[in-house]
Amino acid sequence: MDYVIEPAPIAAVPVVGGGSFPVHRIYCVGRNYAEHAREMGASDREPPFFFMKPADAVVPVPEGTTGTIRYPSLTQDLHHEVELVVAIGKGGRDIDAAAAAAHVYGHAVGLDMTRRDLQAQMKKGGRPWCIAKGFDESAPIGPIVAAGERGLLTHGAITLSVNGQPRQKGDLGDLIWSIAETIAHLSRAWALQPGDLIFTGTPAGVGAVARGDVMEARIEGLPTLRVMLR
Ligand code: MN
């Protein structure tokens, strides 16, 4: 290709057992656990809603290591959100929930880092969340485990601690919109592509982190994700 400038590198996430998963887009689901929806001020089940992060917001953290991210600019209230991340291996439009598993390559643990004070300002003004959600290094992610025979994750503890102190706790079984339902909804709005990541929402207990803090995010059956703020 006759590019006039050097193309940016492709963001990628390591896969357990070898290889790398190239990232195309990052979709995120808002308010997908009832208790967290309540802590953010919602009352009833509402249709899923989505926002995005740029692919290069990914900070891949190899198994057994501690990743580092910089404390971002423009915020005094950076929050952690531990989330199950679904990696799409096969694209499609208008995917039925019953057929969704065939589109999933694997699962990982991710952090949807959020500039909560900016998000509150944007909500108040009815403005987009990009600046609150889609900033640089806002999507640390652990290694992807191929779904294989086991299929989609539907149950299992999801937790986050900061400096060893428990903060967030939930179970994948409490997702308001399951992985399969989320894929069905998303693929009506966008053509899903191989390489897409879906952050499926966070359980209750979100809170602020400071420089020097170490976050440990766990989902049963997946490698732990450890990230330090500097
Ligand atoms: Mn989130």
Coordinates of C-alpha atoms and ligand atoms in Angstrom, one line a residue:
M1 CA 0.0 0.0 0.0
D2 CA 1.2 3.5 -0.9
Y3 CA 0.6 5.0 2.6
V4 CA 1.8 8.6 2.9
I5 CA 2.7 8.1 6.6
E6 CA 3.7 5.1 8.6
P7 CA 0.5 3.3 9.8
A8 CA -0.1 3.0 13.5
P9 CA 0.7 -0.5 15.0
I10 CA -2.2 -2.9 15.4
A11 CA -3.2 -3.3 19.1
A12 CA -3.0 -6.9 20.2
V13 CA -3.7 -9.1 23.3
P14 CA -1.7 -12.2 24.1
V15 CA -3.6 -15.6 24.0
V16 CA -3.0 -18.3 26.6
G17 CA -1.1 -21.1 24.9
G18 CA 0.6 -18.7 22.4
G19 CA -0.2 -16.2 19.7
S20 CA -1.8 -12.7 19.8
F21 CA -5.3 -11.5 19.2
P22 CA -5.4 -8.4 16.9
V23 CA -7.9 -5.8 18.2
H24 CA -10.3 -4.2 15.7
R25 CA -12.9 -2.3 17.9
I26 CA -13.8 -2.2 21.6
Y27 CA -17.5 -2.1 22.4
C28 CA -18.6 -1.7 26.0
V29 CA -22.0 -2.4 27.6
G30 CA -23.3 0.1 30.2
R31 CA -25.1 -0.9 33.5
N32 CA -25.2 -4.7 32.9
Y33 CA -25.4 -5.8 36.6
A34 CA -28.5 -4.8 38.6
E35 CA -26.7 -3.8 41.7
H36 CA -24.2 -1.6 39.8
A37 CA -27.1 -0.1 37.7
R38 CA -28.7 0.9 41.1
E39 CA -25.4 2.4 42.4
M40 CA -25.3 4.5 39.2
G41 CA -28.9 5.7 39.7
A42 CA -31.0 3.4 37.4
S43 CA -34.1 1.6 38.7
D44 CA -35.5 -0.7 36.0
R45 CA -34.2 -3.2 33.4
E46 CA -33.7 -1.1 30.2
P47 CA -32.4 -2.2 26.8
P48 CA -28.6 -2.6 26.7
F49 CA -26.7 0.5 25.7
F50 CA -23.2 0.7 24.3
F51 CA -20.2 3.0 24.1
M52 CA -16.8 2.4 22.5
K53 CA -13.1 2.8 23.3
P54 CA -10.4 3.1 20.6
A55 CA -8.6 -0.2 19.9
D56 CA -5.3 1.3 21.0
A57 CA -6.7 2.1 24.5
V58 CA -5.8 -1.6 25.1
V59 CA -2.9 -2.2 27.5
P60 CA -2.1 -5.9 27.1
V61 CA -0.9 -7.5 30.4
P62 CA 0.8 -10.9 29.9
E63 CA 0.0 -13.8 32.3
G64 CA 1.9 -13.6 35.6
T65 CA 3.0 -10.0 35.2
T66 CA 1.8 -6.7 36.6
G67 CA 0.9 -4.1 34.0
T68 CA 1.3 -0.4 34.6
I69 CA -0.9 2.5 33.4
R70 CA -0.3 6.2 33.9
Y71 CA -2.8 8.2 36.0
P72 CA -4.7 10.0 33.2
S73 CA -5.0 13.7 32.8
L74 CA -8.1 15.9 33.5
T75 CA -9.5 13.8 36.4
Q76 CA -9.5 13.7 40.1
D77 CA -11.7 10.6 40.3
L78 CA -10.4 7.7 38.3
H79 CA -12.5 4.6 38.8
H80 CA -11.9 0.9 38.3
E81 CA -14.5 -1.3 36.6
V82 CA -13.7 -5.1 36.4
E83 CA -15.3 -6.7 33.4
L84 CA -15.6 -9.9 31.5
V85 CA -14.2 -9.3 28.0
V86 CA -15.5 -11.3 25.0
A87 CA -13.2 -11.6 22.0
I88 CA -15.0 -12.0 18.7
G89 CA -13.4 -14.5 16.3
K90 CA -16.0 -14.5 13.5
G91 CA -17.9 -11.4 12.4
G92 CA -21.5 -11.0 11.4
R93 CA -24.7 -8.9 11.4
D94 CA -28.1 -9.7 13.0
I95 CA -26.6 -12.7 14.9
D96 CA -29.2 -14.7 16.8
A97 CA -28.5 -15.2 20.5
A98 CA -28.7 -18.9 20.0
A99 CA -25.9 -18.7 17.3
A100 CA -23.7 -16.2 19.2
A101 CA -21.3 -18.8 20.7
A102 CA -20.0 -19.6 17.2
H103 CA -18.8 -16.0 16.9
V104 CA -16.7 -16.0 20.1
Y105 CA -13.0 -16.7 20.1
G106 CA -12.5 -16.5 23.8
H107 CA -12.7 -14.6 27.1
A108 CA -10.4 -12.4 29.2
V109 CA -10.5 -10.2 32.3
G110 CA -10.5 -6.4 31.5
L111 CA -10.6 -3.1 33.3
D112 CA -12.9 -0.4 31.9
M113 CA -11.0 2.5 33.5
T114 CA -13.3 5.6 33.9
R115 CA -12.8 9.3 34.6
R116 CA -15.9 9.3 36.7
D117 CA -15.9 13.1 37.4
L118 CA -15.9 13.8 33.6
Q119 CA -18.5 11.2 33.0
A120 CA -20.8 12.9 35.6
Q121 CA -20.2 16.3 33.8
M122 CA -21.0 14.8 30.4
K123 CA -24.1 13.0 31.7
K124 CA -25.3 16.3 33.2
G125 CA -24.9 18.1 29.9
G126 CA -26.3 15.3 27.8
R127 CA -22.9 15.0 26.1
P128 CA -20.9 12.0 24.8
W129 CA -18.9 9.9 27.2
C130 CA -15.8 9.6 25.0
I131 CA -13.6 11.7 27.2
A132 CA -14.7 9.8 30.3
K133 CA -14.3 6.3 28.8
G134 CA -12.1 6.3 25.7
F135 CA -8.9 7.8 26.9
D136 CA -5.4 6.4 26.4
E137 CA -4.6 3.2 28.4
S138 CA -8.3 3.0 29.5
A139 CA -8.6 -0.7 28.7
P140 CA -6.0 -2.9 30.4
I141 CA -6.7 -6.6 29.6
G142 CA -5.3 -9.9 30.6
P143 CA -4.6 -12.8 28.3
I144 CA -7.4 -14.3 26.3
V145 CA -8.4 -17.9 26.9
A146 CA -9.9 -19.6 23.9
A147 CA -13.5 -20.7 24.5
G148 CA -13.0 -24.0 22.7
E149 CA -15.3 -26.8 23.6
R150 CA -16.3 -25.1 26.9
G151 CA -18.3 -22.4 25.1
L152 CA -19.5 -19.1 26.5
L153 CA -18.9 -18.3 30.2
T154 CA -22.3 -18.0 31.9
H155 CA -21.4 -18.3 35.6
G156 CA -18.4 -17.6 37.9
A157 CA -17.2 -15.1 40.4
I158 CA -16.0 -11.7 39.2
T159 CA -14.0 -9.7 41.7
L160 CA -11.6 -6.8 42.1
S161 CA -9.4 -5.8 45.0
V162 CA -7.2 -2.7 45.4
N163 CA -4.0 -3.2 47.4
G164 CA -5.5 -6.5 48.7
Q165 CA -8.7 -4.9 49.9
P166 CA -11.9 -6.3 48.3
R167 CA -13.9 -3.7 46.3
Q168 CA -16.0 -5.3 43.6
K169 CA -17.8 -8.6 43.8
G170 CA -20.4 -10.3 41.5
D171 CA -21.1 -13.3 39.5
L172 CA -21.3 -13.6 35.7
G173 CA -24.7 -15.3 36.3
D174 CA -26.0 -11.9 37.4
L175 CA -25.4 -10.2 34.0
I176 CA -28.7 -8.5 33.0
W177 CA -27.8 -9.1 29.3
S178 CA -25.9 -12.4 28.8
I179 CA -23.0 -12.6 26.4
A180 CA -25.2 -14.2 23.7
E181 CA -27.9 -11.5 24.1
T182 CA -25.3 -8.7 24.0
I183 CA -23.9 -10.1 20.8
A184 CA -27.4 -10.2 19.3
H185 CA -28.1 -6.6 20.3
L186 CA -24.7 -5.3 19.2
S187 CA -24.8 -7.0 15.8
R188 CA -28.0 -5.3 14.9
A189 CA -26.4 -1.9 15.4
W190 CA -22.9 -2.7 13.9
A191 CA -21.4 -5.4 11.7
L192 CA -19.2 -7.3 14.2
Q193 CA -15.8 -8.1 12.8
P194 CA -13.1 -10.6 13.8
G195 CA -10.9 -8.8 16.4
D196 CA -13.7 -7.0 18.1
L197 CA -13.7 -6.9 21.9
I198 CA -16.8 -6.6 24.1
F199 CA -16.5 -5.3 27.6
T200 CA -19.7 -6.7 29.1
G201 CA -20.2 -4.4 32.1
T202 CA -19.1 -4.2 35.7
P203 CA -20.6 -5.5 39.0
A204 CA -21.2 -3.2 42.0
G205 CA -18.5 -1.7 44.1
V206 CA -16.8 0.7 41.7
G207 CA -14.5 3.2 43.3
A208 CA -11.5 5.5 43.0
V209 CA -7.9 4.5 42.7
A210 CA -4.7 6.6 43.3
R211 CA -1.2 6.6 42.1
G212 CA 0.7 3.5 43.4
D213 CA -2.4 1.4 43.9
V214 CA -2.4 -2.1 42.5
M215 CA -5.7 -3.5 41.2
E216 CA -6.2 -7.3 41.0
A217 CA -9.1 -8.3 38.8
R218 CA -10.3 -11.9 38.8
I219 CA -12.8 -14.0 37.0
E220 CA -13.2 -17.7 37.8
G221 CA -11.4 -19.8 35.2
L222 CA -9.4 -16.9 33.6
P223 CA -5.9 -15.6 34.4
T224 CA -5.8 -12.9 37.0
L225 CA -5.2 -9.3 35.7
R226 CA -2.9 -7.2 37.9
V227 CA -2.4 -3.5 37.0
M228 CA -0.5 -0.8 38.9
L229 CA -1.2 3.0 38.5
R230 CA 1.8 5.2 38.3
Ligands
MN1 MN -18.0 -0.5 32.3

